[in-house]
mmCIF file of C-alpha atoms and ligand atoms in Angstrom:
data_model
loop_
_atom_site.group_PDB
_atom_site.id
_atom_site.type_symbol
_atom_site.label_atom_id
_atom_site.label_comp_id
_atom_site.label_asym_id
_atom_site.label_seq_id
_atom_site.Cartn_x
_atom_site.Cartn_y
_atom_site.Cartn_z
ATOM 1 C CA MET A 1 -36.368 -92.781 -150.627
ATOM 2 C CA SER A 2 -34.674 -94.315 -153.743
ATOM 3 C CA ILE A 3 -31.009 -94.643 -154.269
ATOM 4 C CA LYS A 4 -31.161 -91.734 -156.713
ATOM 5 C CA GLY A 5 -33.219 -89.510 -154.438
ATOM 6 C CA ASN A 6 -30.428 -90.557 -151.537
ATOM 7 C CA LEU A 7 -27.463 -89.722 -153.597
ATOM 8 C CA GLU A 8 -28.825 -86.479 -154.978
ATOM 9 C CA GLU A 9 -29.609 -85.363 -151.347
ATOM 10 C CA LEU A 10 -26.030 -86.431 -150.332
ATOM 11 C CA ARG A 11 -24.446 -84.299 -153.367
ATOM 12 C CA ARG A 12 -26.331 -80.940 -151.960
ATOM 13 C CA SER A 13 -25.350 -81.741 -148.496
ATOM 14 C CA VAL A 14 -21.530 -81.648 -149.159
ATOM 15 C CA PRO A 15 -19.400 -79.170 -151.255
ATOM 16 C CA ALA A 16 -18.687 -80.308 -154.883
ATOM 17 C CA GLU A 17 -14.902 -80.848 -154.243
ATOM 18 C CA VAL A 18 -15.600 -83.437 -151.737
ATOM 19 C CA LYS A 19 -15.607 -86.697 -153.647
ATOM 20 C CA ILE A 20 -18.353 -89.067 -152.438
ATOM 21 C CA VAL A 21 -17.307 -92.943 -152.697
ATOM 22 C CA ALA A 22 -20.612 -95.062 -152.030
ATOM 23 C CA VAL A 23 -19.595 -98.104 -150.284
ATOM 24 C CA SER A 24 -21.355 -100.728 -152.047
ATOM 25 C CA LYS A 25 -20.276 -103.680 -150.018
ATOM 26 C CA PHE A 26 -22.669 -106.456 -149.556
ATOM 27 C CA HIS A 27 -25.295 -104.887 -152.122
ATOM 28 C CA SER A 28 -25.889 -106.593 -155.517
ATOM 29 C CA SER A 29 -24.723 -105.429 -158.940
ATOM 30 C CA ASP A 30 -28.443 -104.410 -159.798
ATOM 31 C CA THR A 31 -28.057 -101.972 -156.819
ATOM 32 C CA ILE A 32 -24.604 -100.928 -158.014
ATOM 33 C CA LEU A 33 -26.122 -100.059 -161.412
ATOM 34 C CA GLU A 34 -29.196 -98.356 -159.846
ATOM 35 C CA ALA A 35 -26.566 -95.750 -158.554
ATOM 36 C CA TYR A 36 -24.597 -95.891 -161.491
ATOM 37 C CA GLY A 37 -27.723 -94.634 -163.405
ATOM 38 C CA ALA A 38 -27.711 -91.877 -161.271
ATOM 39 C CA ASN A 39 -24.290 -90.659 -162.343
ATOM 40 C CA GLN A 40 -22.405 -92.369 -159.448
ATOM 41 C CA ARG A 41 -18.896 -93.758 -160.799
ATOM 42 C CA SER A 42 -16.791 -94.215 -157.500
ATOM 43 C CA PHE A 43 -17.644 -97.351 -155.323
ATOM 44 C CA GLY A 44 -15.994 -98.551 -152.349
ATOM 45 C CA GLU A 45 -15.559 -102.367 -151.377
ATOM 46 C CA SER A 46 -14.038 -104.222 -148.664
ATOM 47 C CA ARG A 47 -13.626 -107.776 -149.795
ATOM 48 C CA VAL A 48 -11.361 -108.953 -152.571
ATOM 49 C CA GLN A 49 -13.523 -111.809 -153.823
ATOM 50 C CA GLU A 50 -16.959 -109.639 -153.934
ATOM 51 C CA LEU A 51 -15.182 -106.785 -155.372
ATOM 52 C CA ARG A 52 -13.552 -108.934 -158.027
ATOM 53 C CA ALA A 53 -16.698 -110.685 -158.990
ATOM 54 C CA LYS A 54 -18.836 -107.334 -159.416
ATOM 55 C CA GLN A 55 -15.576 -105.517 -161.325
ATOM 56 C CA GLN A 56 -15.942 -108.467 -164.194
ATOM 57 C CA MET A 57 -19.763 -107.720 -164.608
ATOM 58 C CA LEU A 58 -20.166 -103.908 -164.009
ATOM 59 C CA PRO A 59 -19.264 -101.101 -166.406
ATOM 60 C CA GLU A 60 -15.533 -100.253 -166.976
ATOM 61 C CA ASP A 61 -15.568 -96.790 -166.134
ATOM 62 C CA ILE A 62 -16.455 -97.514 -162.632
ATOM 63 C CA GLU A 63 -13.738 -96.452 -160.212
ATOM 64 C CA TRP A 64 -13.284 -98.936 -157.390
ATOM 65 C CA HIS A 65 -11.965 -98.276 -154.331
ATOM 66 C CA PHE A 66 -10.891 -100.773 -151.537
ATOM 67 C CA ILE A 67 -11.496 -99.673 -147.999
ATOM 68 C CA GLY A 68 -11.424 -103.078 -146.256
ATOM 69 C CA SER A 69 -8.308 -105.053 -144.755
ATOM 70 C CA LEU A 70 -6.194 -106.091 -147.603
ATOM 71 C CA GLN A 71 -4.467 -109.497 -147.159
ATOM 72 C CA ARG A 72 -1.214 -109.543 -149.036
ATOM 73 C CA ASN A 73 -1.903 -112.583 -151.018
ATOM 74 C CA LYS A 74 -4.945 -111.021 -152.505
ATOM 75 C CA VAL A 75 -3.594 -107.986 -153.826
ATOM 76 C CA LYS A 76 -2.936 -109.717 -156.928
ATOM 77 C CA TYR A 77 -6.370 -110.032 -157.594
ATOM 78 C CA ILE A 78 -7.137 -106.221 -157.565
ATOM 79 C CA ALA A 79 -4.106 -104.678 -158.732
ATOM 80 C CA PRO A 80 -4.970 -104.845 -162.670
ATOM 81 C CA PHE A 81 -8.192 -102.242 -161.865
ATOM 82 C CA ILE A 82 -8.119 -100.808 -158.307
ATOM 83 C CA HIS A 83 -8.571 -97.081 -158.439
ATOM 84 C CA LEU A 84 -7.285 -96.325 -154.968
ATOM 85 C CA VAL A 85 -6.494 -98.401 -151.937
ATOM 86 C CA HIS A 86 -7.780 -96.727 -148.733
ATOM 87 C CA SER A 87 -6.146 -99.182 -146.271
ATOM 88 C CA LEU A 88 -2.316 -99.283 -146.600
ATOM 89 C CA ASP A 89 -1.246 -100.392 -143.074
ATOM 90 C CA SER A 90 2.147 -101.824 -143.216
ATOM 91 C CA GLU A 91 5.471 -101.883 -145.065
ATOM 92 C CA ARG A 92 4.771 -105.696 -145.953
ATOM 93 C CA LEU A 93 1.645 -104.818 -147.903
ATOM 94 C CA MET A 94 3.086 -101.855 -149.508
ATOM 95 C CA LEU A 95 6.045 -104.089 -150.580
ATOM 96 C CA GLU A 96 3.429 -106.607 -152.199
ATOM 97 C CA ILE A 97 1.183 -103.780 -153.701
ATOM 98 C CA GLU A 98 4.596 -102.513 -155.395
ATOM 99 C CA LYS A 99 5.359 -106.111 -156.969
ATOM 100 C CA GLN A 100 1.951 -106.457 -158.221
ATOM 101 C CA ALA A 101 1.461 -103.066 -159.380
ATOM 102 C CA ALA A 102 4.578 -103.306 -161.181
ATOM 103 C CA ALA A 103 3.660 -106.827 -162.867
ATOM 104 C CA ASN A 104 0.947 -104.906 -164.139
ATOM 105 C CA ARG A 105 2.843 -101.983 -165.446
ATOM 106 C CA ARG A 106 0.402 -99.606 -163.288
ATOM 107 C CA ILE A 107 0.935 -96.907 -160.490
ATOM 108 C CA ILE A 108 -1.295 -97.867 -157.414
ATOM 109 C CA PRO A 109 -2.495 -94.729 -155.314
ATOM 110 C CA CYS A 110 -2.618 -95.693 -151.612
ATOM 111 C CA LEU A 111 -3.824 -93.771 -148.446
ATOM 112 C CA LEU A 112 -1.996 -94.413 -145.534
ATOM 113 C CA GLN A 113 -4.644 -95.731 -142.941
ATOM 114 C CA LEU A 114 -4.328 -94.248 -139.571
ATOM 115 C CA HIS A 115 -5.567 -95.713 -136.512
ATOM 116 C CA VAL A 116 -6.961 -92.896 -133.842
ATOM 117 C CA ALA A 117 -10.245 -94.231 -132.806
ATOM 118 C CA HIS A 118 -10.508 -95.687 -129.156
ATOM 119 C CA GLU A 119 -11.489 -99.239 -130.464
ATOM 120 C CA ASP A 120 -9.147 -102.244 -130.666
ATOM 121 C CA THR A 121 -10.899 -103.566 -133.877
ATOM 122 C CA LYS A 122 -9.819 -100.741 -136.095
ATOM 123 C CA SER A 123 -6.909 -101.428 -138.035
ATOM 124 C CA GLY A 124 -4.297 -99.075 -139.337
ATOM 125 C CA PHE A 125 -1.338 -97.372 -138.211
ATOM 126 C CA LEU A 126 -0.943 -95.785 -134.793
ATOM 127 C CA PRO A 127 0.461 -92.328 -135.619
ATOM 128 C CA ASP A 128 3.898 -93.115 -134.162
ATOM 129 C CA GLU A 129 4.231 -96.101 -136.135
ATOM 130 C CA CYS A 130 2.979 -94.018 -139.284
ATOM 131 C CA ARG A 131 6.041 -91.407 -138.474
ATOM 132 C CA ARG A 132 8.202 -94.290 -138.136
ATOM 133 C CA PHE A 133 7.280 -95.747 -141.623
ATOM 134 C CA LEU A 134 7.622 -92.726 -143.366
ATOM 135 C CA ALA A 135 10.755 -91.876 -141.570
ATOM 136 C CA GLU A 136 12.511 -95.332 -142.858
ATOM 137 C CA GLY A 137 11.810 -94.344 -146.412
ATOM 138 C CA ARG A 138 11.362 -97.732 -147.937
ATOM 139 C CA TRP A 139 8.282 -96.051 -149.495
ATOM 140 C CA ARG A 140 10.571 -94.117 -151.842
ATOM 141 C CA ASP A 141 11.927 -97.198 -153.436
ATOM 142 C CA CYS A 142 8.435 -98.295 -154.509
ATOM 143 C CA LYS A 143 7.856 -96.287 -157.906
ATOM 144 C CA HIS A 144 4.812 -98.239 -158.424
ATOM 145 C CA VAL A 145 2.803 -97.279 -155.145
ATOM 146 C CA GLN A 146 1.739 -93.598 -154.883
ATOM 147 C CA LEU A 147 1.056 -92.390 -151.571
ATOM 148 C CA ALA A 148 -1.818 -90.062 -152.089
ATOM 149 C CA GLY A 149 -2.804 -89.197 -148.372
ATOM 150 C CA VAL A 150 -4.442 -90.606 -145.334
ATOM 151 C CA MET A 151 -7.700 -92.450 -144.279
ATOM 152 C CA GLY A 152 -9.290 -92.940 -141.062
ATOM 153 C CA MET A 153 -11.949 -93.964 -138.880
ATOM 154 C CA ALA A 154 -13.618 -92.294 -135.887
ATOM 155 C CA THR A 155 -14.894 -94.219 -132.708
ATOM 156 C CA PHE A 156 -18.372 -95.377 -133.180
ATOM 157 C CA THR A 157 -19.732 -93.278 -130.424
ATOM 158 C CA ASP A 158 -22.772 -90.576 -129.554
ATOM 159 C CA ASP A 159 -19.928 -88.229 -128.418
ATOM 160 C CA LEU A 160 -19.420 -86.060 -131.320
ATOM 161 C CA GLU A 161 -17.012 -84.052 -129.765
ATOM 162 C CA GLN A 162 -14.818 -87.179 -129.787
ATOM 163 C CA VAL A 163 -15.621 -87.954 -133.305
ATOM 164 C CA ARG A 164 -14.654 -84.368 -134.207
ATOM 165 C CA GLY A 165 -11.432 -84.729 -131.991
ATOM 166 C CA GLU A 166 -10.220 -87.772 -133.824
ATOM 167 C CA PHE A 167 -11.163 -86.316 -137.179
ATOM 168 C CA ARG A 168 -8.774 -83.553 -136.488
ATOM 169 C CA LEU A 169 -6.065 -85.641 -135.529
ATOM 170 C CA ILE A 170 -6.337 -87.215 -138.789
ATOM 171 C CA ARG A 171 -6.378 -83.753 -140.713
ATOM 172 C CA SER A 172 -3.268 -82.513 -138.325
ATOM 173 C CA LEU A 173 -1.419 -85.779 -139.291
ATOM 174 C CA PHE A 174 -2.173 -85.291 -143.059
ATOM 175 C CA GLU A 175 -0.561 -81.826 -142.602
ATOM 176 C CA GLU A 176 2.428 -82.912 -140.503
ATOM 177 C CA PHE A 177 3.129 -85.483 -143.095
ATOM 178 C CA LYS A 178 2.698 -83.067 -145.958
ATOM 179 C CA SER A 179 4.967 -80.607 -144.914
ATOM 180 C CA ASP A 180 7.791 -83.211 -143.618
ATOM 181 C CA TYR A 181 7.381 -85.351 -146.734
ATOM 182 C CA PHE A 182 5.393 -84.382 -149.438
ATOM 183 C CA ALA A 183 5.577 -80.493 -149.793
ATOM 184 C CA ASN A 184 6.341 -80.933 -153.530
ATOM 185 C CA ASP A 185 4.472 -83.780 -154.270
ATOM 186 C CA GLU A 186 0.796 -82.681 -155.583
ATOM 187 C CA HIS A 187 -0.385 -86.187 -155.760
ATOM 188 C CA PHE A 188 -0.318 -86.394 -151.593
ATOM 189 C CA ARG A 189 -3.584 -84.894 -151.210
ATOM 190 C CA GLU A 190 -6.577 -86.532 -150.007
ATOM 191 C CA ILE A 191 -7.950 -87.217 -146.454
ATOM 192 C CA SER A 192 -10.744 -89.833 -146.635
ATOM 193 C CA MET A 193 -12.675 -89.817 -143.499
ATOM 194 C CA GLY A 194 -16.566 -89.851 -142.840
ATOM 195 C CA MET A 195 -19.051 -92.389 -143.341
ATOM 196 C CA SER A 196 -22.982 -92.388 -142.832
ATOM 197 C CA GLY A 197 -23.094 -91.511 -139.295
ATOM 198 C CA ASP A 198 -20.316 -88.854 -139.454
ATOM 199 C CA TYR A 199 -19.634 -87.339 -142.762
ATOM 200 C CA PRO A 200 -20.863 -83.990 -141.975
ATOM 201 C CA ILE A 201 -18.311 -83.672 -139.253
ATOM 202 C CA ALA A 202 -15.617 -85.074 -141.393
ATOM 203 C CA VAL A 203 -16.227 -82.504 -144.163
ATOM 204 C CA GLU A 204 -16.270 -79.769 -141.916
ATOM 205 C CA GLU A 205 -12.863 -81.103 -140.452
ATOM 206 C CA GLY A 206 -11.382 -81.418 -143.777
ATOM 207 C CA ALA A 207 -12.261 -84.565 -145.717
ATOM 208 C CA THR A 208 -11.699 -84.737 -149.150
ATOM 209 C CA ILE A 209 -13.364 -87.907 -149.644
ATOM 210 C CA ILE A 210 -15.946 -89.420 -147.709
ATOM 211 C CA ARG A 211 -17.282 -93.175 -147.684
ATOM 212 C CA VAL A 212 -20.840 -93.351 -147.577
ATOM 213 C CA GLY A 213 -22.967 -96.636 -147.714
ATOM 214 C CA THR A 214 -25.979 -96.841 -145.358
ATOM 215 C CA SER A 215 -27.172 -93.132 -146.342
ATOM 216 C CA ILE A 216 -27.335 -94.184 -150.142
ATOM 217 C CA PHE A 217 -28.128 -97.651 -150.189
ATOM 218 C CA GLY A 218 -29.956 -98.315 -146.876
ATOM 219 C CA GLU A 219 -29.537 -100.888 -143.987
ATOM 220 C CA ARG A 220 -27.091 -103.713 -145.224
HETATM 221 C C1 LIG B 301 -18.741 -100.013 -144.383
HETATM 222 C C2 LIG B 301 -17.699 -98.820 -144.402
HETATM 223 C C3 LIG B 301 -18.158 -97.674 -144.691
HETATM 224 C C4 LIG B 301 -19.400 -97.206 -144.905
HETATM 225 O O1 LIG B 301 -20.187 -97.130 -143.661
HETATM 226 P P1 LIG B 301 -21.828 -96.590 -143.806
HETATM 227 O O2 LIG B 301 -22.015 -96.558 -142.182
HETATM 228 O O3 LIG B 301 -22.358 -97.686 -144.090
HETATM 229 O O4 LIG B 301 -21.871 -95.564 -144.445
HETATM 230 C C5 LIG B 301 -17.127 -96.723 -144.716
HETATM 231 N N1 LIG B 301 -15.825 -97.062 -144.308
HETATM 232 C C6 LIG B 301 -15.118 -98.145 -144.183
HETATM 233 C C7 LIG B 301 -13.763 -98.751 -144.004
HETATM 234 C C8 LIG B 301 -16.249 -99.294 -144.183
HETATM 235 O O5 LIG B 301 -15.641 -100.376 -143.786
#
């Protein structure tokens, strides 16, 4: 099927309130333009250099999402334009985003990336690390970083009950943080979870943003 057809099918299969981020990593600018032509405006990338090159040549009204592991020395390259960083996973990274956002006179929305999968490779805060990070409160001084919710990935497994359990944990951590720290902050509202293989379960478990690559663009 075509990218347009894939997008239309995906849009039909999730509620309209769920934001679809089209993960375009490793795909060409022409491929992105094809999705753009089908009214897709949110795209996700996981490498700074690739994102920066694409951002420079593609339409200005694209919302770029950073979904990969973000090195501090590269924050400056995306700070001028990034729409949402899904992968905030340390205080040091937050302090660098704060610095670069301030230098660009911007407020950069960021999601707390949570590590809930049973895999060593997935990055993010462990639940207790994230609790400690929030309790320490340095984020309150970062006026140019807006904590906007949480992001997570489930284990890559055929065991769908395990996947569901992990999405449930991400959701419950979101609820805990919301009530402990952000009850009066309307900006803290996003739960980014679900990829091509598991987004229907993520949506059932409360995702507000899904990050889908393969189901839109085909295999990378
Ligand atoms: C690549 C990637 C996705 C998209 O994965 P697909 O299986 O192609 O849909 C989503 N989230 C993150 C963090 C990724 O790195």
